[in-house]
Amino acid sequence: MGLAFSCVLLGCASAVWAANDALPSWTAGPAKQAIVKFVGEVTHKGSPRYVAPAERIAVFDNDGTLWSEQPLYFQFIFLLDQVKAAAPQHPEWKDNPAFKALQSGDHALIAQHQKELLQLMAVANSGMTVAEYDKTIRDWIATARHPKFKKPYTELVFKPQLELLAYLRANGFKTYIVSGGTIEFMRPWAEKVYGIPPEQVVGSSQLIKFELRDGKPTLVRDAKIDFVDDGPGKPVGIYRNIGRWPLIAFGNSDGDLQMLQTVAARPGGGLALIVHHDDAEREFAYDRQSSIGKLDKALDQAQSDGWTVVSMKRDWKRIYP
Amino acid sequence: MGLAFSCVLLGCASAVWAANDALPSWTAGPAKQAIVKFVGEVTHKGSPRYVAPAERIAVFDNDGTLWSEQPLYFQFIFLLDQVKAAAPQHPEWKDNPAFKALQSGDHALIAQHQKELLQLMAVANSGMTVAEYDKTIRDWIATARHPKFKKPYTELVFKPQLELLAYLRANGFKTYIVSGGTIEFMRPWAEKVYGIPPEQVVGSSQLIKFELRDGKPTLVRDAKIDFVDDGPGKPVGIYRNIGRWPLIAFGNSDGDLQMLQTVAARPGGGLALIVHHDDAEREFAYDRQSSIGKLDKALDQAQSDGWTVVSMKRDWKRIYP
C-alpha cells in the first residue's frame, strides 16, 4: 500500500491511465490491476522498485499461455503428421508404445508418452537440414486447421496477451517465449504473430551438427533431444539464453511451476501470473485433472503465495483476435 | 563496383563520412573501407543489399578478437587458479595428464589439454550455485592482472573493436559475442566493457540443474560440460541462441572457421573478418604455429575467398583504450 501510494504521488497514475487504453481486452479487475500496478512501479524512475530498461525481461510460456493447447499441444498435432509420414521408413516403430499411443488418437495416452514421442519426432526429422525442417513447419502452419475451431493455429492466439506483450514492450520490456515446444516450431511465426523475434524464443531443442555439404556450410538435425525446456528446465533455459532474472513470468500449467517460483523469488519482487482455462464456452475448461496443460501444484502455490491467477472467463473480454 | 556506385548515388557517402568519425582508431585502408562499404550497403534503404534492422546481427569471437588471448586464454588463467584451489579436495587428479599439464605452466601443453581442463574446471566448480560461481568470477576479474601488461584483463580489450561495436549498434545492428569461453565468465563484465548484454553472450556451458534449497529456487552447477561453442559448435550456438543468419562475423583463429564460413555463405552476402595478430611490439605476433589462437586454415580460406584480414600492425592505430 505504501508503494502504491508513493507511486500515485510520483506520477504512476499516468502509466495506469495509459495501460487502461493499452489493454482493452482485459476486464477491469484484480488481474489487470496487479499487472498495471507492477509495471507502473518498476518503470517509474522515482519508485523504490524502479528497474532500468535493460533489466526488464518478461517471459511467457507459449502453449496455453499465448495460444490454445487443447485438445492436444499444436506441436503434437504437427508431430503426429510428421511421425506418420516417416513411419513407412521405420518398421521398428510397430511395437513402440509411444507410436501406438500416437496412432490410437487418445490424447491422455499421447500425453503420457510425451517424452518418448519427442524422441520419435527427433528420429523422424533427423538428417534434415535446418532449412528443410523450417520449410516443413512453415508449410504445416500455413495449411493446418484446428479440429474444433477450423482456423489456422496462428489465429488461436489470445488477444489479451497480444495486448499485454505490446504494453510491456512499450514500457521497455524485452518479451521472451520460454516454452516446452521446440525453438524451430515457434520461430517461423512468433515474430509476425507475437512480435517476438527468433532470438527471444527459448525452447526445447534437438542436437544440431555442422557439416560442409559440397563445400557449403550446413546445419543438420541429429536424432537426439538436446534440451527439454519444461518444468525445472525452464529456469535453466532462462539462465542459458537470457542470463538475467526476469521481472515477470506468465504460465498456465505445472510445466511452468519452477519458472514461476524463480521469478516470484526475484530480489525486489517479481510478478508471477497464471492463465486459468475456465471458459468452456469460448475456449476450454481444464486444470487439475487435465492430461494436457495440467494446472495443479502451480495453482496451489498461486493460492498460498498470492500469485496472480487470470481467469479467462472473468478477466478476458475477448479470447481470440 | 556497381553496388558501390549506386550506393554513392543513393547517399551512402554520408554513412561513409559518419563512419570515418566513428572509427578513429582504424587506419584508412582496405579493412576499414570494407567494413564501412558493407555497413553502408546493408543499411541504406535504396540499396539492393538493404537488410531490415531486425535482421542486422553481428557476431564476434571474444578471445583474440575483442581482447588479447596471449600468453594463455584469460579464462584458462582463471581456470588454473580455480583448479589449483580445488586440488586438495581431488587427490584423484594427481595422475591426471591435464592436471599435470596445468601444473607444468607449459602453455603449449596446457593448450593440448584444453578439453580435459574444461572438464576439470567443471568438476572444480560443480555443486556451486550460479550466484556463488558468479561471485568468484567477479572477484577474480576485479583483482587479477595480466602477466605481461600488469593490467586488469578487462583493460586489454581492443579499442578499434569497441569503436566498431558502437558503430554497428549505431547502424541498427545487434552485436553478439560467440565465444569458446563460457557464458558465466563473460557475462559479468561484457555489458560494461563491450556494451553487450548477457542475453547476447553465446558461449560454452556447463550442465545446470534446478533445485529447491530450503524452499528457494536455486540453479546449481553440475560437473559436466553441456555445450562447446567452438569450431563447428559456433554456427550451432548461433542457430540455437540467435536463430538468424548473421550479416557480419569477426574472428581471429581456426576456432572461428566454421562461423566465418557460415556468415560468408549468407544469401545476399555476409562480411567475414579476421584479426591477424602481427604486432609483437604493441601486443603479440602469432598465427599458423601458435598453440593458443592458431590461425591457419582460416587464414588460407580468407586468402582464397577474399575475406577481410585485419592486420593489427597496419590497420589499428591504437590497440588498447
XYZ file of C-alpha atoms in Angstrom:
642
model
C 0.000 0.000 0.000
C 2.915 2.297 0.773
C 4.315 1.563 -2.662
C 1.008 2.113 -4.404
C 0.589 5.392 -2.583
C 4.076 6.728 -3.384
C 3.564 5.532 -6.919
C 0.448 7.640 -7.264
C 2.207 10.622 -5.705
C 5.154 10.230 -8.062
C 3.060 10.024 -11.166
C 2.301 6.344 -11.775
C -1.286 7.399 -12.346
C -0.387 8.353 -15.895
C 1.076 4.889 -16.549
C -2.111 3.346 -15.155
C -4.219 5.515 -17.389
C -2.165 4.657 -20.476
C -2.421 0.958 -19.591
C -6.177 1.136 -19.469
C -6.081 2.048 -23.105
C -3.330 -0.436 -23.968
C -5.191 -3.445 -22.526
C -8.752 -3.070 -23.853
C -9.469 -6.824 -23.871
C -8.731 -7.081 -20.160
C -11.663 -6.631 -17.781
C -11.063 -4.061 -15.062
C -10.366 -6.227 -12.008
C -7.634 -7.587 -9.739
C -5.580 -9.295 -12.508
C -5.353 -6.240 -14.743
C -4.775 -4.083 -11.698
C -1.881 -6.256 -10.486
C -0.194 -6.017 -13.890
C -0.621 -2.281 -14.289
C 0.474 -1.585 -10.719
C 3.603 -3.721 -11.070
C 4.585 -2.222 -14.433
C 3.987 1.271 -13.078
C 6.242 0.625 -10.089
C 9.177 -0.915 -11.951
C 9.165 1.650 -14.758
C 8.689 4.849 -12.802
C 12.073 6.418 -12.084
C 11.174 7.743 -8.659
C 9.725 4.444 -7.472
C 11.616 2.343 -4.890
C 11.040 -0.678 -7.145
C 12.407 1.024 -10.267
C 14.278 -1.294 -12.670
C 16.413 0.015 -15.549
C 15.090 -0.804 -19.062
C 17.980 -3.195 -19.848
C 16.886 -5.371 -16.910
C 13.211 -5.516 -17.854
C 12.633 -9.069 -19.020
C 9.233 -10.750 -19.244
C 8.961 -14.465 -20.025
C 5.880 -16.190 -21.401
C 5.118 -19.841 -21.742
C 3.562 -20.482 -25.160
C 1.131 -23.451 -25.127
C -1.950 -22.479 -23.122
C -0.476 -19.092 -22.196
C -0.143 -17.283 -25.529
C -2.269 -19.619 -27.648
C -4.612 -22.547 -27.047
C -3.264 -26.034 -26.335
C -6.372 -28.213 -26.437
C -7.301 -30.848 -27.435
C -3.559 -31.514 -27.876
C -0.437 -29.278 -27.947
C -0.394 -27.987 -31.509
C 3.207 -29.116 -31.909
C 1.991 -32.637 -31.092
C -0.542 -32.469 -33.909
C 2.308 -31.479 -36.228
C 4.447 -34.242 -34.713
C 1.670 -36.737 -35.314
C 1.643 -35.817 -39.012
C 5.430 -35.967 -39.194
C 5.792 -39.290 -37.424
C 3.015 -40.840 -39.506
C 4.706 -39.661 -42.700
C 8.019 -41.148 -41.554
C 6.515 -44.412 -40.276
C 6.985 -46.418 -43.511
C 10.759 -45.869 -43.159
C 10.652 -47.089 -39.548
C 9.116 -50.582 -39.343
C 10.802 -50.858 -35.919
C 8.205 -48.434 -34.524
C 5.412 -51.004 -34.947
C 5.698 -52.285 -31.376
C 6.807 -48.973 -29.858
C 4.315 -47.963 -27.095
C 4.673 -44.264 -27.890
C 3.943 -44.868 -31.572
C 0.932 -46.983 -30.651
C -0.321 -44.211 -28.376
C 0.017 -41.734 -31.214
C -1.916 -43.979 -33.578
C -4.687 -44.508 -31.036
C -5.547 -40.791 -31.131
C -6.177 -40.993 -27.366
C -4.992 -37.648 -26.004
C -4.435 -38.825 -22.435
C -2.354 -41.718 -23.696
C -0.440 -39.426 -26.051
C 0.273 -37.015 -23.197
C 1.620 -39.887 -21.098
C 4.182 -40.632 -23.806
C 5.190 -37.018 -24.361
C 8.911 -37.582 -23.847
C 9.099 -40.724 -25.997
C 7.090 -39.024 -28.748
C 9.553 -36.149 -28.877
C 12.234 -38.819 -29.348
C 10.284 -40.340 -32.259
C 9.938 -36.906 -33.816
C 13.678 -36.364 -33.419
C 14.269 -39.601 -35.295
C 11.619 -38.739 -37.907
C 13.258 -35.457 -38.858
C 16.894 -36.395 -38.291
C 19.186 -35.979 -41.273
C 17.168 -32.974 -42.488
C 18.974 -29.679 -42.764
C 17.596 -26.944 -40.553
C 16.402 -25.142 -43.706
C 14.477 -28.203 -44.915
C 12.910 -28.664 -41.495
C 11.984 -24.994 -41.306
C 10.103 -25.373 -44.600
C 8.052 -28.356 -43.344
C 6.963 -26.251 -40.355
C 6.085 -23.184 -42.423
C 4.066 -25.350 -44.819
C 2.204 -27.056 -41.985
C 1.469 -23.828 -40.093
C 0.148 -22.249 -43.315
C -2.293 -25.051 -44.106
C -3.275 -26.937 -40.910
C -6.576 -26.131 -39.202
C -7.673 -26.612 -35.583
C -10.132 -29.544 -35.215
C -12.695 -27.578 -33.168
C -12.362 -24.002 -34.420
C -11.470 -24.822 -38.066
C -8.966 -21.969 -38.107
C -5.210 -21.754 -38.637
C -3.402 -22.352 -35.356
C -1.757 -18.933 -35.502
C -5.225 -17.361 -35.235
C -5.816 -19.157 -31.932
C -3.568 -16.791 -30.045
C -5.012 -14.832 -27.133
C -5.889 -11.229 -27.907
C -5.413 -10.020 -24.296
C -1.908 -11.476 -24.362
C -1.035 -9.752 -27.639
C -2.066 -6.512 -25.957
C -0.028 -7.360 -22.864
C 3.090 -8.161 -24.938
C 2.782 -4.836 -26.755
C 2.096 -2.975 -23.499
C 5.195 -4.466 -21.857
C 7.369 -3.635 -24.864
C 6.022 -0.085 -24.847
C 7.223 0.018 -21.231
C 10.749 -1.005 -22.136
C 10.433 -4.755 -21.543
C 12.070 -7.391 -23.693
C 9.459 -10.118 -24.157
C 10.566 -13.753 -24.415
C 8.856 -17.050 -25.055
C 10.084 -19.826 -22.739
C 8.305 -22.930 -23.958
C 8.451 -26.708 -23.754
C 7.908 -26.664 -27.521
C 10.920 -26.621 -29.796
C 12.564 -23.430 -30.985
C 12.129 -24.457 -34.626
C 8.382 -24.860 -34.282
C 7.854 -21.345 -32.885
C 10.438 -19.155 -34.563
C 8.956 -19.120 -38.088
C 5.809 -17.282 -36.960
C 6.458 -15.854 -33.455
C 7.803 -12.580 -34.780
C 4.863 -11.924 -37.075
C 2.188 -13.139 -34.653
C 3.561 -12.093 -31.235
C 6.215 -9.529 -32.168
C 8.783 -11.825 -30.533
C 11.945 -12.214 -32.656
C 13.712 -15.597 -33.097
C 16.500 -14.665 -30.669
C 13.870 -14.225 -27.933
C 12.366 -17.685 -28.371
C 13.715 -20.122 -25.766
C 12.559 -23.710 -26.167
C 13.409 -27.368 -26.313
C 15.996 -28.327 -28.885
C 17.336 -31.247 -30.801
C 21.045 -31.889 -31.340
C 22.299 -29.966 -34.379
C 25.548 -30.672 -36.213
C 27.628 -28.557 -38.547
C 28.938 -30.065 -41.746
C 30.208 -28.939 -45.120
C 27.987 -30.316 -47.889
C 29.605 -29.796 -51.286
C 31.687 -27.135 -49.597
C 28.576 -25.371 -48.276
C 28.231 -24.812 -44.504
C 25.137 -26.724 -43.429
C 23.366 -27.458 -40.141
C 21.893 -30.942 -39.939
C 19.474 -32.385 -37.381
C 20.650 -35.305 -35.297
C 18.234 -37.878 -33.828
C 18.691 -36.750 -30.244
C 16.818 -34.379 -27.947
C 19.409 -31.976 -26.591
C 17.476 -29.880 -24.110
C 13.977 -30.072 -22.645
C 12.806 -26.589 -21.742
C 9.987 -27.694 -19.479
C 9.365 -27.795 -15.729
C 12.757 -27.490 -13.981
C 14.291 -26.960 -17.452
C 12.659 -23.535 -17.814
C 14.764 -21.642 -15.254
C 17.801 -23.346 -16.808
C 16.735 -22.199 -20.299
C 16.323 -18.675 -18.943
C 19.772 -18.798 -17.366
C 21.431 -20.119 -20.517
C 19.724 -17.932 -23.089
C 18.917 -14.757 -21.202
C 21.244 -14.633 -18.218
C 19.065 -12.128 -16.391
C 16.437 -12.633 -13.730
C 13.040 -11.917 -15.349
C 10.689 -9.473 -13.672
C 7.524 -11.089 -14.988
C 6.631 -14.707 -15.789
C 3.342 -15.863 -17.275
C 2.431 -19.550 -17.435
C -0.604 -21.787 -17.256
C 0.434 -25.223 -16.052
C 2.661 -27.240 -13.744
C 5.246 -27.186 -16.546
C 5.685 -23.521 -15.619
C 5.907 -24.085 -11.863
C 9.680 -23.712 -11.479
C 9.790 -20.697 -13.790
C 7.059 -19.009 -11.751
C 8.817 -19.894 -8.476
C 12.058 -18.453 -9.815
C 10.529 -15.166 -10.926
C 8.472 -14.806 -7.748
C 11.716 -15.179 -5.752
C 13.431 -12.319 -7.587
C 15.147 -9.887 -5.203
C 12.952 -6.828 -5.102
C 9.981 -8.911 -6.180
C 8.749 -10.445 -9.415
C 5.276 -10.861 -10.850
C 4.062 -14.460 -11.345
C 0.935 -14.829 -13.480
C -1.136 -17.870 -14.420
C -3.815 -18.230 -17.094
C -6.636 -20.340 -15.708
C -8.560 -22.042 -18.530
C -12.057 -21.887 -17.061
C -14.040 -20.901 -20.113
C -15.555 -23.984 -21.755
C -17.824 -21.834 -23.856
C -15.280 -19.595 -25.566
C -12.208 -21.865 -25.284
C -11.741 -24.896 -22.975
C -12.079 -25.528 -19.226
C -9.447 -27.686 -17.524
C -6.935 -27.662 -14.686
C -6.112 -30.272 -12.019
C -7.075 -33.436 -13.871
C -6.165 -32.494 -17.428
C -3.731 -34.681 -19.367
C -2.691 -31.630 -21.414
C -1.732 -28.459 -19.565
C -2.359 -29.841 -16.081
C -2.605 -26.975 -13.576
C -2.430 -28.404 -10.081
C 0.681 -27.721 -7.981
C 1.117 -24.316 -9.600
C -2.482 -23.442 -8.727
C -1.902 -24.451 -5.108
C 1.221 -22.334 -4.888
C -0.528 -19.422 -6.610
C -3.166 -19.562 -3.887
C -0.717 -19.905 -0.998
C 1.828 -17.369 -2.285
C -0.538 -14.807 -3.747
C 0.453 -15.190 -7.395
C -1.976 -13.614 -9.845
C -4.422 -16.089 -11.361
C -6.035 -14.789 -14.537
C -9.451 -16.272 -15.163
C -10.173 -16.440 -18.886
C -13.865 -16.221 -18.124
C -13.711 -13.278 -15.763
C -10.612 -11.345 -16.818
C -10.651 -11.532 -20.604
C -13.358 -9.757 -22.578
C -12.226 -11.426 -25.763
C -10.216 -14.573 -26.300
C -9.056 -14.526 -29.923
C -8.260 -11.593 -32.212
C 31.632 -1.807 -58.234
C 28.039 -1.465 -59.405
C 26.878 -1.628 -55.820
C 29.435 0.868 -54.598
C 28.442 3.250 -57.376
C 24.697 3.043 -56.735
C 25.439 3.355 -53.069
C 27.211 6.639 -53.622
C 24.397 7.855 -55.853
C 21.821 6.913 -53.231
C 23.591 8.669 -50.427
C 25.896 6.106 -48.778
C 28.582 8.772 -48.875
C 27.112 10.262 -45.726
C 27.323 6.884 -43.942
C 30.946 6.592 -45.012
C 31.662 10.057 -43.711
C 29.985 9.311 -40.364
C 31.966 6.083 -40.091
C 35.224 7.906 -40.559
C 34.443 9.715 -37.363
C 33.064 6.643 -35.598
C 36.184 4.525 -36.181
C 39.056 6.879 -35.300
C 41.399 4.061 -34.189
C 41.147 2.381 -37.591
C 43.728 3.370 -40.214
C 42.220 4.422 -43.528
C 42.809 1.377 -45.708
C 41.174 -1.702 -47.232
C 39.917 -3.228 -43.943
C 38.172 -0.091 -42.717
C 36.903 0.538 -46.234
C 35.407 -2.975 -46.494
C 33.550 -2.505 -43.205
C 32.207 0.932 -43.992
C 31.169 -0.057 -47.525
C 29.344 -3.164 -46.297
C 27.543 -1.342 -43.496
C 26.585 1.434 -45.895
C 25.112 -1.044 -48.369
C 23.062 -3.095 -45.902
C 21.691 -0.088 -44.017
C 20.811 2.205 -46.897
C 17.154 1.775 -47.795
C 17.599 2.245 -51.540
C 20.488 -0.223 -51.754
C 19.939 -3.620 -53.423
C 21.654 -5.202 -50.393
C 19.435 -3.450 -47.858
C 18.657 -5.502 -44.732
C 15.940 -4.509 -42.237
C 17.214 -3.528 -38.752
C 15.681 -6.606 -37.062
C 17.861 -8.822 -39.270
C 21.121 -6.980 -38.603
C 23.158 -9.330 -36.466
C 26.928 -9.123 -35.990
C 28.803 -11.887 -34.143
C 32.217 -11.512 -32.534
C 34.529 -14.123 -31.158
C 35.931 -12.916 -27.824
C 39.453 -14.303 -27.143
C 41.893 -12.701 -29.586
C 39.122 -10.808 -31.375
C 37.755 -8.438 -28.738
C 40.540 -8.786 -26.188
C 44.009 -10.354 -26.026
C 44.438 -14.086 -25.539
C 48.182 -14.479 -25.005
C 50.123 -15.966 -23.337
C 47.057 -18.088 -22.422
C 43.280 -17.609 -22.809
C 42.377 -15.467 -19.812
C 39.670 -17.918 -18.834
C 42.398 -20.564 -18.600
C 44.352 -18.419 -16.177
C 41.205 -18.174 -14.082
C 40.674 -21.910 -14.502
C 44.217 -22.562 -13.370
C 43.557 -20.650 -10.152
C 40.223 -22.450 -9.662
C 41.558 -25.936 -10.278
C 44.578 -25.336 -8.060
C 42.283 -24.144 -5.271
C 40.103 -27.241 -5.651
C 43.033 -29.682 -5.972
C 43.287 -30.587 -2.245
C 39.703 -31.932 -2.457
C 40.600 -34.003 -5.515
C 43.564 -36.303 -4.761
C 42.453 -38.358 -7.797
C 43.767 -35.571 -10.056
C 47.367 -36.315 -9.055
C 47.958 -38.608 -12.042
C 45.603 -36.801 -14.427
C 47.591 -35.677 -17.531
C 45.523 -32.484 -17.886
C 46.162 -31.541 -14.270
C 49.855 -32.232 -14.720
C 49.907 -30.043 -17.827
C 48.279 -27.255 -15.862
C 50.808 -27.541 -13.068
C 53.713 -27.508 -15.520
C 52.782 -23.982 -16.636
C 53.722 -25.012 -20.206
C 51.262 -23.141 -22.419
C 51.570 -25.459 -25.417
C 50.935 -28.461 -23.182
C 48.017 -26.681 -21.491
C 46.520 -25.844 -24.894
C 46.774 -29.504 -25.902
C 44.647 -30.466 -22.907
C 42.065 -27.726 -23.427
C 39.060 -30.050 -23.447
C 40.153 -32.114 -20.435
C 40.952 -28.943 -18.500
C 37.450 -27.611 -19.073
C 36.241 -30.907 -17.610
C 38.436 -30.419 -14.530
C 37.070 -26.910 -14.133
C 33.536 -28.274 -14.384
C 34.342 -30.689 -11.570
C 36.114 -27.963 -9.569
C 33.084 -25.668 -9.540
C 30.329 -28.275 -9.509
C 27.893 -28.059 -6.632
C 28.233 -24.267 -6.553
C 25.107 -22.246 -7.159
C 25.258 -19.995 -10.201
C 25.236 -16.991 -7.852
C 28.266 -18.298 -5.912
C 30.130 -19.016 -9.126
C 29.293 -15.587 -10.493
C 30.877 -14.060 -7.405
C 34.149 -15.988 -7.836
C 34.395 -14.648 -11.393
C 33.632 -11.051 -10.435
C 36.223 -11.215 -7.653
C 38.856 -12.666 -9.962
C 38.206 -10.198 -12.790
C 38.407 -7.300 -10.324
C 41.789 -8.299 -8.896
C 43.744 -10.411 -11.438
C 46.447 -8.749 -13.540
C 47.914 -9.752 -16.904
C 51.454 -11.211 -16.552
C 52.989 -9.028 -19.290
C 50.982 -5.805 -19.173
C 50.280 -5.798 -15.401
C 46.773 -4.539 -16.038
C 43.280 -5.885 -15.319
C 42.192 -8.196 -18.118
C 39.171 -6.042 -18.892
C 41.563 -3.228 -19.881
C 43.157 -5.477 -22.507
C 40.218 -5.099 -24.860
C 40.835 -3.687 -28.322
C 39.929 -0.024 -28.746
C 39.224 -0.327 -32.500
C 36.759 -3.130 -31.749
C 34.967 -1.077 -29.086
C 34.530 1.587 -31.759
C 33.329 -0.988 -34.276
C 30.777 -2.438 -31.833
C 29.404 1.037 -31.134
C 29.409 1.902 -34.845
C 27.456 -1.240 -35.718
C 24.923 -0.629 -32.950
C 24.508 2.957 -34.143
C 23.671 1.408 -37.530
C 20.935 -0.784 -36.093
C 22.961 -3.964 -35.538
C 22.537 -6.259 -32.575
C 26.067 -7.212 -31.501
C 26.715 -10.685 -30.060
C 29.682 -12.478 -28.574
C 30.031 -16.058 -29.839
C 32.933 -17.487 -27.871
C 34.523 -20.776 -26.908
C 34.710 -19.341 -23.388
C 31.855 -19.982 -21.009
C 28.848 -17.696 -20.726
C 29.434 -17.260 -16.994
C 32.950 -15.979 -17.475
C 31.945 -13.222 -19.918
C 28.529 -12.051 -18.793
C 29.558 -10.290 -15.557
C 31.600 -7.659 -17.444
C 30.641 -7.832 -21.150
C 27.845 -5.282 -20.800
C 30.001 -2.710 -19.034
C 33.095 -3.245 -21.171
C 31.669 -4.033 -24.634
C 28.071 -2.819 -24.337
C 26.966 -6.410 -24.983
C 24.181 -7.522 -22.608
C 24.117 -11.016 -21.010
C 21.397 -12.249 -23.388
C 23.733 -11.537 -26.324
C 26.603 -13.602 -24.967
C 26.709 -17.039 -26.605
C 29.347 -19.393 -25.236
C 30.232 -22.800 -23.912
C 28.197 -24.006 -20.983
C 28.171 -26.461 -18.170
C 25.139 -28.513 -17.178
C 22.925 -26.561 -14.779
C 20.227 -28.063 -12.584
C 17.244 -26.537 -10.854
C 16.528 -27.419 -7.242
C 14.632 -26.028 -4.294
C 17.024 -25.321 -1.401
C 15.098 -24.578 1.778
C 12.167 -23.812 -0.488
C 14.228 -21.327 -2.513
C 14.554 -21.862 -6.287
C 18.253 -22.377 -6.965
C 20.404 -23.190 -10.002
C 23.304 -25.493 -9.243
C 26.304 -26.370 -11.416
C 26.734 -29.994 -12.393
C 30.158 -31.496 -13.204
C 29.510 -31.854 -16.915
C 30.277 -29.717 -19.960
C 26.995 -29.308 -21.774
C 27.944 -27.421 -24.933
C 31.245 -26.435 -26.526
C 30.770 -23.262 -28.529
C 33.949 -23.589 -30.547
C 34.817 -24.522 -34.128
C 31.804 -26.354 -35.621
C 29.938 -25.566 -32.390
C 29.805 -21.829 -33.189
C 27.266 -21.999 -36.042
C 25.229 -24.324 -33.813
C 25.392 -21.821 -30.940
C 24.260 -19.083 -33.321
C 21.373 -21.236 -34.534
C 20.270 -22.155 -31.011
C 20.585 -18.756 -29.354
C 20.001 -16.297 -32.175
C 18.097 -18.158 -34.881
C 19.036 -15.621 -37.546
C 21.803 -15.664 -40.100
C 24.366 -13.034 -39.029
C 25.484 -10.420 -41.550
C 28.924 -9.925 -40.063
C 31.296 -12.311 -38.260
C 34.630 -11.340 -36.740
C 37.108 -13.967 -35.565
C 40.836 -14.499 -35.250
C 41.555 -18.232 -35.257
C 40.673 -21.628 -36.685
C 38.145 -21.915 -33.846
C 36.161 -19.316 -35.801
C 36.495 -21.040 -39.187
C 33.006 -22.548 -39.398
C 31.370 -19.375 -38.092
C 33.180 -17.342 -40.751
C 32.265 -19.873 -43.457
C 28.631 -19.733 -42.382
C 28.416 -15.950 -42.438
C 30.323 -15.667 -45.734
C 27.765 -18.082 -47.272
C 24.814 -15.896 -46.257
C 22.349 -15.382 -49.140
C 22.918 -11.826 -50.320
C 26.423 -11.890 -48.892
C 27.960 -11.643 -45.455
C 31.120 -9.984 -44.221
C 33.806 -12.292 -42.756
C 36.592 -10.534 -40.852
C 39.726 -11.844 -39.176
C 42.083 -10.118 -36.725
C 45.655 -11.035 -37.613
C 47.923 -10.723 -34.578
C 51.064 -9.449 -36.276
C 52.144 -6.798 -33.819
C 54.784 -8.187 -31.445
C 55.646 -4.726 -30.275
C 52.242 -3.482 -29.143
C 50.568 -6.859 -28.484
C 51.708 -10.308 -29.722
C 52.573 -11.828 -33.119
C 51.333 -15.337 -33.878
C 49.315 -17.328 -36.373
C 49.967 -20.700 -38.075
C 52.109 -22.358 -35.389
C 50.616 -20.898 -32.245
C 49.307 -23.233 -29.540
C 46.850 -20.528 -28.451
C 44.669 -18.886 -31.121
C 46.139 -20.813 -34.047
C 45.240 -19.058 -37.310
C 46.000 -21.401 -40.195
C 43.077 -22.887 -42.163
C 41.015 -19.738 -41.626
C 43.896 -17.631 -42.994
C 44.096 -19.849 -46.081
C 40.383 -19.551 -46.695
C 40.477 -15.798 -46.078
C 43.096 -15.539 -48.806
C 41.282 -17.816 -51.273
C 37.780 -16.463 -50.627
C 38.603 -12.799 -50.212
C 37.644 -12.453 -46.553
C 38.887 -9.296 -44.890
C 42.074 -9.783 -42.873
C 42.679 -7.004 -40.376
C 46.343 -6.503 -39.586
C 46.789 -5.196 -36.062
C 50.011 -3.558 -37.121
C 48.722 -1.873 -40.259
C 45.004 -1.354 -39.601
C 44.855 -0.348 -35.950
C 46.296 2.981 -34.822
C 45.809 2.029 -31.201
C 45.412 -1.361 -29.590
C 44.097 -0.743 -26.071
C 41.878 2.052 -24.719
